[in-house]
Short mmCIF file of C-alpha atoms in Angstrom, two decimals:
data_model
loop_
_atom_site.label_atom_id
_atom_site.label_comp_id
_atom_site.label_asym_id
_atom_site.label_seq_id
_atom_site.Cartn_x
_atom_site.Cartn_y
_atom_site.Cartn_z
CA MET A 9 -85.55 -131.70 54.18
CA THR A 10 -88.56 -134.02 53.70
CA LYS A 11 -89.83 -137.00 54.29
CA ARG A 12 -91.80 -138.82 51.36
CA THR A 13 -94.79 -140.21 52.76
CA GLY A 14 -95.77 -143.27 50.46
CA ASN A 15 -96.27 -142.60 46.80
CA SER A 16 -98.26 -140.62 44.70
CA LEU A 17 -98.38 -140.83 40.47
CA TYR A 18 -96.77 -138.03 40.49
CA PHE A 19 -93.98 -138.66 43.06
CA ASN A 20 -93.33 -141.24 40.27
CA ILE A 21 -92.88 -139.26 37.49
CA GLN A 22 -90.89 -136.77 39.17
CA GLU A 23 -88.64 -139.74 39.77
CA GLN A 24 -89.29 -140.48 36.36
CA LEU A 25 -87.83 -136.79 35.36
CA LEU A 26 -85.46 -137.30 37.43
CA LYS A 27 -84.01 -140.70 36.17
CA GLN A 28 -83.84 -139.35 32.37
CA ILE A 29 -81.89 -136.24 33.78
CA GLU A 30 -79.87 -137.77 35.40
CA SER A 31 -78.68 -140.76 32.84
CA GLY A 32 -78.03 -137.71 30.07
CA VAL A 33 -81.40 -138.26 28.35
CA TYR A 34 -82.50 -134.81 29.04
CA LYS A 35 -78.40 -132.31 28.87
CA VAL A 36 -78.36 -129.77 31.12
CA GLY A 37 -78.90 -126.72 29.56
CA GLU A 38 -81.79 -127.97 27.23
CA ARG A 39 -85.67 -128.05 27.69
CA LEU A 40 -87.90 -131.21 27.91
CA PRO A 41 -90.84 -131.51 26.09
CA THR A 42 -93.89 -129.30 27.21
CA GLU A 43 -96.88 -130.00 30.09
CA ALA A 44 -98.74 -130.74 27.00
CA GLU A 45 -96.69 -133.75 25.43
CA LEU A 46 -95.86 -134.83 29.15
CA CYS A 47 -99.29 -135.04 30.23
CA GLN A 48 -99.57 -137.86 26.60
CA ILE A 49 -95.59 -140.02 27.85
CA PHE A 50 -97.63 -139.92 31.52
CA SER A 51 -100.64 -139.72 31.06
CA ALA A 52 -101.69 -137.92 33.05
CA SER A 53 -103.21 -134.75 34.01
CA ARG A 54 -101.74 -130.92 33.92
CA THR A 55 -102.13 -130.43 37.51
CA THR A 56 -100.08 -133.96 37.98
CA ILE A 57 -97.25 -132.82 35.46
CA ARG A 58 -96.81 -129.25 37.31
CA LEU A 59 -96.26 -130.41 40.93
CA ALA A 60 -93.96 -133.23 39.49
CA LEU A 61 -92.08 -130.00 37.69
CA SER A 62 -92.87 -127.74 40.50
CA GLU A 63 -90.99 -130.66 42.60
CA LEU A 64 -87.74 -131.48 39.64
CA GLU A 65 -87.67 -127.22 40.20
CA VAL A 66 -87.94 -126.55 44.59
CA GLN A 67 -85.00 -129.10 44.47
CA GLY A 68 -82.67 -126.09 41.79
CA ILE A 69 -83.20 -130.07 38.86
CA VAL A 70 -85.52 -128.22 36.09
CA GLU A 71 -85.51 -123.81 35.90
CA ARG A 72 -89.20 -123.08 34.57
CA ILE A 73 -89.11 -120.12 32.42
CA GLN A 74 -92.24 -117.95 31.54
CA GLY A 75 -93.65 -118.14 28.37
CA LYS A 76 -90.36 -120.00 27.24
CA GLY A 77 -90.83 -123.49 29.10
CA THR A 78 -88.76 -126.25 31.57
CA PHE A 79 -84.45 -127.03 31.26
CA VAL A 80 -82.40 -128.56 32.46
CA LYS A 81 -80.80 -126.83 35.64
CA ARG A 82 -77.12 -127.52 36.62
CA LYS A 83 -77.42 -129.11 40.18
CA GLU A 84 -76.70 -126.51 43.08
CA LEU A 85 -74.20 -127.33 45.34
CA GLN A 86 -75.17 -127.33 49.23
CA LEU A 87 -72.17 -127.08 50.89
CA ILE A 88 -72.75 -127.41 54.35
CA HIS A 89 -71.61 -125.31 57.63
CA THR A 90 -70.37 -128.49 59.70
CA ARG A 91 -68.44 -130.42 56.98
CA SER A 92 -64.64 -129.58 55.03
CA PHE A 93 -65.71 -128.75 51.94
CA THR A 94 -63.83 -131.92 50.47
CA GLU A 95 -66.30 -133.88 52.45
CA ASP A 96 -69.80 -131.82 51.29
CA VAL A 97 -68.47 -132.36 47.40
CA LEU A 98 -67.04 -136.03 48.15
CA MET A 99 -71.22 -136.39 49.00
CA GLN A 100 -73.12 -135.23 46.12
CA GLY A 101 -70.76 -137.53 43.61
CA LYS A 102 -68.08 -134.94 42.39
CA GLU A 103 -64.29 -134.40 42.66
CA PRO A 104 -63.14 -131.84 45.11
CA THR A 105 -59.66 -130.37 43.98
CA SER A 106 -57.44 -127.48 44.67
CA GLN A 107 -54.99 -125.53 42.62
CA ILE A 108 -52.25 -122.78 44.10
CA VAL A 109 -52.77 -120.05 42.32
CA GLU A 110 -50.10 -118.06 44.67
CA ALA A 111 -47.66 -118.37 47.11
CA LYS A 112 -45.84 -116.62 49.22
CA VAL A 113 -44.99 -114.45 52.51
CA VAL A 114 -46.08 -111.21 52.98
CA PRO A 115 -45.98 -109.15 55.99
CA ALA A 116 -48.62 -108.42 59.15
CA GLU A 117 -50.50 -104.97 57.82
CA MET A 118 -53.25 -104.33 58.47
CA PRO A 119 -55.58 -106.41 58.81
CA LEU A 120 -53.75 -109.09 59.63
CA HIS A 121 -51.48 -107.44 62.16
CA GLU A 122 -54.78 -106.94 63.96
CA PHE A 123 -57.28 -110.17 63.01
CA LEU A 124 -53.80 -113.26 63.25
CA GLN A 125 -52.77 -110.97 66.44
CA ALA A 126 -48.84 -110.30 64.73
CA PRO A 127 -46.02 -107.97 65.29
CA LEU A 128 -46.03 -105.28 62.77
CA HIS A 129 -44.69 -107.08 59.66
CA ALA A 130 -43.86 -109.81 61.42
CA PRO A 131 -43.86 -112.97 57.84
CA ILE A 132 -47.58 -114.62 57.12
CA ASN A 133 -47.86 -117.49 55.30
CA GLU A 134 -50.39 -116.52 52.06
CA LEU A 135 -50.87 -118.90 49.76
CA LEU A 136 -54.05 -118.07 46.97
CA ARG A 137 -56.47 -121.36 45.75
CA VAL A 138 -59.03 -122.25 43.56
CA ARG A 139 -61.38 -125.35 44.39
CA TYR A 140 -62.88 -127.43 42.49
CA ALA A 141 -65.90 -129.87 42.30
CA ASP A 142 -65.27 -132.08 39.35
CA ASN A 143 -63.34 -129.37 37.12
CA GLU A 144 -65.92 -125.91 38.28
CA PRO A 145 -64.38 -123.72 40.05
CA LEU A 146 -66.36 -122.57 43.20
CA ILE A 147 -64.24 -121.16 45.53
CA TYR A 148 -61.13 -119.09 45.64
CA GLU A 149 -59.90 -118.78 49.26
CA ARG A 150 -55.95 -116.64 50.34
CA THR A 151 -55.86 -118.45 53.65
CA TYR A 152 -52.87 -116.79 56.18
CA ILE A 153 -51.13 -118.78 59.17
CA PRO A 154 -48.55 -116.41 60.40
CA TRP A 155 -44.59 -117.78 60.24
CA ASN A 156 -44.26 -119.02 63.85
CA LEU A 157 -46.37 -121.17 63.63
CA ALA A 158 -45.38 -122.95 60.08
CA PRO A 159 -42.36 -122.35 59.22
CA GLY A 160 -42.58 -122.55 55.79
CA LEU A 161 -45.87 -123.74 54.77
CA VAL A 162 -45.81 -122.11 51.83
CA ASN A 163 -43.03 -123.85 51.12
CA ASP A 164 -43.89 -127.45 51.86
CA TYR A 165 -47.64 -127.47 51.41
CA LYS A 166 -48.91 -128.71 47.95
CA GLU A 167 -52.50 -130.31 47.78
CA GLY A 168 -54.53 -132.18 50.42
CA SER A 169 -55.79 -131.17 52.66
CA LEU A 170 -54.59 -128.53 54.65
CA PHE A 171 -55.39 -127.91 58.43
CA THR A 172 -54.63 -131.69 58.07
CA PHE A 173 -51.00 -130.50 56.61
CA LEU A 174 -50.91 -128.32 59.63
CA GLU A 175 -51.56 -131.13 62.42
CA THR A 176 -50.05 -133.72 60.78
CA LYS A 177 -45.86 -131.64 59.76
CA TYR A 178 -46.76 -129.16 63.17
CA GLN A 179 -49.37 -130.24 65.57
CA LEU A 180 -51.38 -127.28 65.02
CA LYS A 181 -55.03 -128.32 65.64
CA PRO A 182 -57.95 -125.55 65.21
CA LYS A 183 -59.87 -125.35 68.12
CA ARG A 184 -62.85 -123.09 67.09
CA SER A 185 -63.53 -121.12 64.22
CA VAL A 186 -65.67 -118.38 63.41
CA GLU A 187 -66.95 -117.05 59.69
CA GLN A 188 -68.66 -113.80 58.58
CA LEU A 189 -70.83 -113.93 54.87
CA LYS A 190 -71.25 -111.09 53.45
CA PRO A 191 -73.26 -111.54 49.54
CA ILE A 192 -70.88 -108.94 47.54
CA LEU A 193 -70.94 -108.90 43.31
CA ALA A 194 -68.61 -110.58 41.87
CA ASP A 195 -65.40 -108.75 41.25
CA LYS A 196 -62.26 -109.33 38.49
CA THR A 197 -60.78 -111.23 40.60
CA ALA A 198 -63.94 -113.18 40.77
CA ASN A 199 -63.97 -113.24 37.16
CA LYS A 200 -60.86 -114.30 36.72
CA LEU A 201 -60.19 -116.82 38.87
CA LEU A 202 -64.12 -118.55 39.03
CA GLY A 203 -64.71 -117.59 35.42
CA ILE A 204 -68.49 -115.71 36.40
CA LYS A 205 -69.41 -112.52 34.95
CA GLU A 206 -68.40 -109.58 37.14
CA GLY A 207 -71.64 -108.00 38.90
CA SER A 208 -72.88 -111.71 39.73
CA PRO A 209 -73.63 -112.86 42.60
CA CYS A 210 -70.70 -114.37 45.30
CA LEU A 211 -71.05 -115.27 49.12
CA GLN A 212 -68.13 -113.65 51.09
CA VAL A 213 -66.28 -115.74 53.32
CA LYS A 214 -64.24 -114.43 55.63
CA SER A 215 -63.23 -116.93 58.31
CA PHE A 216 -61.15 -116.44 61.50
CA THR A 217 -59.07 -120.18 63.01
CA TYR A 218 -58.40 -120.38 66.48
CA LEU A 219 -55.62 -122.91 68.88
CA THR A 220 -57.46 -123.88 71.78
CA ASP A 221 -55.49 -121.49 74.00
CA ASP A 222 -57.20 -118.49 71.09
CA THR A 223 -54.35 -118.32 69.91
CA PRO A 224 -55.98 -117.23 66.15
CA LEU A 225 -53.52 -120.22 63.94
CA GLU A 226 -55.96 -118.94 60.22
CA TYR A 227 -57.20 -116.18 58.53
CA SER A 228 -59.04 -116.99 54.98
CA PHE A 229 -60.96 -114.98 52.65
CA GLY A 230 -63.00 -116.59 50.14
CA VAL A 231 -65.86 -116.15 47.67
CA PHE A 232 -68.29 -118.89 46.42
CA ARG A 233 -69.55 -118.72 43.48
CA GLY A 234 -73.70 -118.30 44.47
CA ASP A 235 -75.05 -119.62 41.23
CA PHE A 236 -74.92 -123.04 42.20
CA SER A 237 -74.12 -123.52 45.56
CA SER A 238 -75.29 -122.79 48.76
CA TYR A 239 -74.88 -123.04 52.46
CA THR A 240 -77.02 -124.54 54.58
CA ILE A 241 -76.31 -124.55 58.92
CA GLU A 242 -77.65 -126.75 61.80
CA ARG A 243 -79.46 -124.46 64.61
CA HIS A 244 -80.76 -126.63 68.04
CA PHE A 245 -82.97 -124.80 70.30
CA MET B 17 -62.21 -111.90 67.50
CA THR B 18 -59.58 -110.13 67.97
CA LYS B 19 -57.71 -108.51 71.89
CA ARG B 20 -55.52 -105.64 71.85
CA THR B 21 -52.70 -106.61 74.24
CA GLY B 22 -50.84 -102.42 75.51
CA ASN B 23 -51.95 -99.34 74.21
CA SER B 24 -49.92 -97.33 71.54
CA LEU B 25 -50.48 -94.34 69.35
CA TYR B 26 -52.15 -95.68 66.51
CA PHE B 27 -54.76 -97.00 68.57
CA ASN B 28 -55.16 -93.73 70.63
CA ILE B 29 -55.79 -91.99 67.36
CA GLN B 30 -58.30 -94.88 66.08
CA GLU B 31 -59.71 -93.88 69.75
CA GLN B 32 -60.24 -90.40 69.38
CA LEU B 33 -61.06 -90.12 65.79
CA LEU B 34 -63.37 -93.50 66.65
CA LYS B 35 -64.99 -91.02 68.75
CA GLN B 36 -65.19 -88.09 66.68
CA ILE B 37 -67.68 -90.51 63.74
CA GLU B 38 -69.95 -91.15 67.13
CA SER B 39 -70.74 -87.86 68.26
CA GLY B 40 -71.21 -86.74 64.65
CA VAL B 41 -68.20 -84.49 64.88
CA TYR B 42 -67.77 -86.04 61.58
CA LYS B 43 -71.36 -87.67 59.80
CA VAL B 44 -72.13 -90.08 57.28
CA GLY B 45 -70.32 -90.57 53.99
CA GLU B 46 -68.57 -87.05 55.49
CA ARG B 47 -64.33 -87.17 54.64
CA LEU B 48 -62.06 -86.99 57.17
CA PRO B 49 -58.95 -84.50 57.01
CA THR B 50 -55.79 -85.65 54.74
CA GLU B 51 -53.19 -87.86 56.07
CA ALA B 52 -50.82 -85.36 56.28
CA GLU B 53 -54.07 -82.80 58.21
CA LEU B 54 -53.88 -85.64 59.80
CA CYS B 55 -50.25 -86.59 61.19
CA GLN B 56 -50.69 -82.40 61.08
CA ILE B 57 -53.42 -82.43 64.28
CA PHE B 58 -52.60 -85.76 65.93
CA SER B 59 -48.39 -84.74 65.85
CA ALA B 60 -48.34 -87.73 64.28
CA SER B 61 -46.17 -90.15 60.85
CA ARG B 62 -48.22 -90.90 58.12
CA THR B 63 -48.20 -94.74 58.61
CA THR B 64 -49.20 -94.09 62.77
CA ILE B 65 -51.60 -91.82 60.92
CA ARG B 66 -52.19 -94.75 57.64
CA LEU B 67 -52.46 -97.56 60.95
CA ALA B 68 -55.26 -95.63 62.67
CA LEU B 69 -57.30 -95.95 59.53
CA SER B 70 -56.28 -98.90 58.79
CA GLU B 71 -58.05 -100.09 61.22
CA LEU B 72 -61.05 -97.80 60.79
CA GLU B 73 -61.42 -99.45 57.97
CA VAL B 74 -61.42 -102.97 59.07
CA GLN B 75 -64.26 -102.18 61.39
CA GLY B 76 -66.14 -100.48 58.35
CA ILE B 77 -66.12 -97.53 60.42
CA VAL B 78 -64.64 -95.94 57.69
CA GLU B 79 -63.18 -96.29 53.49
CA ARG B 80 -60.46 -94.86 51.81
CA ILE B 81 -61.61 -94.49 47.95
CA GLN B 82 -58.15 -94.42 46.01
CA GLY B 83 -57.63 -90.77 45.17
CA LYS B 84 -60.41 -89.94 47.03
CA GLY B 85 -60.41 -89.93 50.56
CA THR B 86 -61.49 -91.82 53.93
CA PHE B 87 -64.82 -91.53 54.12
CA VAL B 88 -67.21 -91.65 57.38
CA LYS B 89 -69.98 -95.31 56.89
CA ARG B 90 -72.19 -96.40 57.84
CA LYS B 91 -71.19 -98.95 60.84
CA GLU B 92 -72.20 -103.03 59.75
CA LEU B 93 -74.86 -104.55 61.72
CA GLN B 94 -73.64 -107.54 62.85
CA LEU B 95 -76.05 -110.31 63.37
CA ILE B 96 -75.02 -113.87 65.11
CA HIS B 97 -76.66 -116.84 63.98
CA THR B 98 -77.14 -118.21 67.95
CA ARG B 99 -79.33 -115.01 68.22
CA SER B 100 -82.57 -113.64 67.08
CA PHE B 101 -82.40 -110.49 64.33
CA THR B 102 -83.35 -108.59 68.01
CA GLU B 103 -81.41 -109.50 70.12
CA ASP B 104 -78.34 -108.45 67.27
CA VAL B 105 -79.63 -105.45 66.68
CA LEU B 106 -80.30 -104.16 70.62
CA MET B 107 -77.02 -105.07 71.36
CA GLN B 108 -75.45 -102.87 68.80
CA GLY B 109 -78.10 -100.25 70.90
CA LYS B 110 -79.98 -100.12 67.81
CA GLU B 111 -83.73 -100.48 68.06
CA PRO B 112 -85.71 -103.23 65.71
CA THR B 113 -88.68 -102.87 64.69
CA SER B 114 -90.93 -104.98 62.64
CA GLN B 115 -93.87 -104.31 59.97
CA ILE B 116 -96.16 -106.70 59.12
CA VAL B 117 -96.98 -105.83 55.18
CA GLU B 118 -99.66 -109.23 54.20
CA ALA B 119 -101.49 -111.36 56.24
CA LYS B 120 -103.35 -113.48 54.55
CA VAL B 121 -104.12 -117.20 54.20
CA VAL B 122 -102.82 -118.93 51.10
CA PRO B 123 -103.58 -123.11 50.20
CA ALA B 124 -100.61 -125.36 50.22
CA GLU B 125 -99.39 -125.56 45.99
CA MET B 126 -95.84 -126.55 45.38
CA PRO B 127 -92.81 -126.00 47.45
CA LEU B 128 -94.94 -125.62 50.17
CA HIS B 129 -96.70 -128.96 50.00
CA GLU B 130 -93.50 -130.38 49.91
CA PHE B 131 -91.36 -128.68 52.32
CA LEU B 132 -94.13 -128.46 55.17
CA GLN B 133 -94.67 -131.50 54.41
CA ALA B 134 -99.21 -130.22 54.75
CA PRO B 135 -102.05 -131.71 52.71
CA LEU B 136 -101.62 -130.53 48.76
CA HIS B 137 -104.50 -127.00 49.18
CA ALA B 138 -104.42 -127.46 53.36
CA PRO B 139 -104.08 -123.91 55.08
CA ILE B 140 -101.03 -122.23 55.43
CA ASN B 141 -100.51 -118.70 58.02
CA GLU B 142 -98.59 -116.58 55.12
CA LEU B 143 -97.29 -113.26 56.74
CA LEU B 144 -94.73 -111.10 54.77
CA ARG B 145 -93.47 -108.60 57.39
CA VAL B 146 -90.09 -106.09 56.81
CA ARG B 147 -87.96 -105.64 59.61
CA TYR B 148 -86.21 -102.26 61.06
CA ALA B 149 -82.60 -101.79 62.74
CA ASP B 150 -83.93 -98.07 63.60
CA ASN B 151 -86.00 -97.03 60.54
CA GLU B 152 -83.80 -98.82 57.46
CA PRO B 153 -85.04 -101.54 56.73
CA LEU B 154 -82.62 -104.74 56.46
CA ILE B 155 -84.10 -108.04 55.55
CA TYR B 156 -88.01 -108.60 54.93
CA GLU B 157 -89.24 -112.16 54.85
CA ARG B 158 -92.55 -114.45 54.18
CA THR B 159 -93.13 -116.76 56.77
CA TYR B 160 -95.38 -119.43 56.28
CA ILE B 161 -97.42 -121.87 58.93
CA PRO B 162 -99.48 -124.81 58.52
CA TRP B 163 -103.33 -123.08 59.61
CA ASN B 164 -103.70 -126.31 61.59
CA LEU B 165 -100.63 -125.34 63.71
CA ALA B 166 -101.64 -122.58 64.56
CA PRO B 167 -105.48 -121.47 63.24
CA GLY B 168 -106.11 -117.54 62.95
CA LEU B 169 -103.02 -117.05 63.05
CA VAL B 170 -101.92 -113.66 60.31
CA ASN B 171 -105.49 -112.38 61.96
CA ASP B 172 -103.79 -112.78 66.24
CA TYR B 173 -100.71 -112.13 65.35
CA LYS B 174 -99.75 -108.27 65.58
CA GLU B 175 -96.09 -107.83 66.72
CA GLY B 176 -93.44 -109.26 68.54
CA SER B 177 -91.16 -111.38 67.94
CA LEU B 178 -93.32 -114.46 66.20
CA PHE B 179 -92.19 -117.70 68.37
CA THR B 180 -92.84 -116.35 71.56
CA PHE B 181 -96.59 -115.62 70.12
CA LEU B 182 -96.12 -119.08 68.97
CA GLU B 183 -95.36 -120.85 72.68
CA THR B 184 -97.98 -119.12 74.42
CA LYS B 185 -101.32 -118.53 72.45
CA TYR B 186 -100.18 -122.36 70.53
CA GLN B 187 -97.27 -124.50 73.10
CA LEU B 188 -95.89 -124.30 69.95
CA LYS B 189 -91.80 -124.59 70.64
CA PRO B 190 -89.34 -124.52 67.59
CA LYS B 191 -86.83 -127.90 68.95
CA ARG B 192 -84.25 -127.01 65.92
CA SER B 193 -83.95 -125.33 61.96
CA VAL B 194 -82.26 -125.63 59.18
CA GLU B 195 -80.95 -122.07 57.35
CA GLN B 196 -80.12 -122.17 52.94
CA LEU B 197 -77.83 -119.27 52.10
CA LYS B 198 -77.14 -118.53 49.01
CA PRO B 199 -76.05 -114.90 47.40
CA ILE B 200 -78.86 -113.18 45.35
CA LEU B 201 -78.96 -109.90 43.74
CA ALA B 202 -82.42 -107.68 44.72
CA ASP B 203 -85.60 -107.72 42.39
CA LYS B 204 -87.97 -106.00 42.39
CA THR B 205 -90.26 -106.62 45.79
CA ALA B 206 -86.11 -105.69 47.41
CA ASN B 207 -86.20 -102.11 45.71
CA LYS B 208 -89.93 -101.43 47.23
CA LEU B 209 -89.62 -103.54 50.60
CA LEU B 210 -86.14 -102.38 51.77
CA GLY B 211 -84.91 -99.36 49.52
CA ILE B 212 -82.26 -100.58 47.75
CA LYS B 213 -81.14 -101.00 43.66
CA GLU B 214 -82.65 -103.92 41.61
CA GLY B 215 -78.73 -106.05 40.98
CA SER B 216 -77.67 -104.59 44.69
CA PRO B 217 -75.65 -107.91 46.81
CA CYS B 218 -79.20 -109.58 48.69
CA LEU B 219 -78.39 -112.51 51.10
CA GLN B 220 -81.48 -115.12 50.47
CA VAL B 221 -82.12 -117.50 54.20
CA LYS B 222 -84.29 -120.06 53.16
CA SER B 223 -85.09 -121.33 56.40
CA PHE B 224 -87.00 -124.50 57.34
CA THR B 225 -88.41 -125.29 61.79
CA TYR B 226 -89.16 -127.89 63.26
CA LEU B 227 -90.47 -129.41 66.94
CA THR B 228 -89.50 -131.83 69.10
CA ASP B 229 -91.02 -134.56 67.33
CA ASP B 230 -89.57 -133.24 63.62
CA THR B 231 -92.77 -131.94 62.48
CA PRO B 232 -92.44 -128.69 60.56
CA LEU B 233 -93.31 -125.51 61.99
CA GLU B 234 -92.73 -122.68 59.70
CA TYR B 235 -90.77 -122.15 56.66
CA SER B 236 -89.65 -118.81 55.75
CA PHE B 237 -88.75 -116.99 53.31
CA GLY B 238 -85.81 -114.01 54.06
CA VAL B 239 -84.40 -111.63 51.01
CA PHE B 240 -81.30 -109.10 54.33
CA ARG B 241 -79.87 -106.24 52.32
CA GLY B 242 -75.84 -107.00 51.85
CA ASP B 243 -75.08 -103.21 52.07
CA PHE B 244 -74.79 -103.30 55.61
CA SER B 245 -74.97 -106.47 57.09
CA SER B 246 -73.37 -108.90 57.52
CA TYR B 247 -73.69 -113.37 58.35
CA THR B 248 -71.15 -114.52 61.57
CA ILE B 249 -71.53 -118.14 62.61
CA GLU B 250 -69.67 -119.74 65.57
CA ARG B 251 -68.67 -123.42 64.96
CA HIS B 252 -66.21 -125.65 67.14
CA PHE B 253 -64.60 -128.65 65.91
#
């Protein structure tokens, strides 16, 4: 989002600290040396040290706790609206995986009846998946796809991109999707599947995906952990 | 998001209930008649009544609380990514207003120094605004615009669209913006400015807006109440 023009002392210090954090000299949760100690280590003024630490804080690398010091934070995962979860995680040097927790066929009641424009009680494929970045659970997602569009999906789909599977096996190609975001508090399911405390901040993402002729292809209900991810959207005027 | 083809009994019941809610027969927070009572009122089966209530629940009009009944909910405000707050609120039949809580000039420290690519300690216009829909506070937003781009902004801008003001008075036209969304818990400021309990779910929106030559025009830090708003984004494949 920003571009650095020219170098400066604090920028060098920041880079050196970042390298030490990345190489594991300072680990997640550990405290960095105090400001006074860093002044000595880098032969720099307090102002310069503070700027370097502030920049690391802005980037989500460290966290400064009043009266306690500066701690190494788990790096925040940035999810980009126009990319898939898999692409996002790969681009940030982590390994994306997912696990199917449940796969079944359910009758279309409300709201599926409405969201998928499916006849009442018509069969709907339901998948419950947890998505991981480097084995850390980040999202759980319930996905619903009408049986008549993808018969047997719940039995055949095992892993990898669901959209690729839909295209390869059923020649279904999504045209557009609408996502509805809402901040919520973690409930029992989030606690169980994502290992976070009930009441911690999460992002609820309801997603509606349509085919070229506007037939609903998929409805999904996802819950993203808020403690180490953010969601970025770009907009042109 | 959905299209109803053909009518049905439950749809008619749903429409009648909706009219009664909108006309104030049942008010926000009030309980609707029980399912058994509604069966009698509309001469309909339990299944039909449940479908009508489910549809109203999906639309965010009512809330069904296990063992307690069905209650009229405050209607959720839908914010659409490609529209302004003002447009969104107007389109949903409410009156958008905003109030300037603070207007001052601050020196560019971190993170403004980085976000706005402004020299250290350079003067930055800062506005703190609360935005309302029908007098209900929905968002608070701190907006930062470099003084050199808009000298005197904090003194001259009073109300209305800030982007229109920037274009009219300073010939500044934004080209693109990047928004970073993250679920957070309401803090003391949210409690004070939005009247919500600390710990309730909020959406934090950091927004970075750029001019045609990629000069940063504005950085804003907004907090949206999560209890009666959602944020919708459309995406084309």
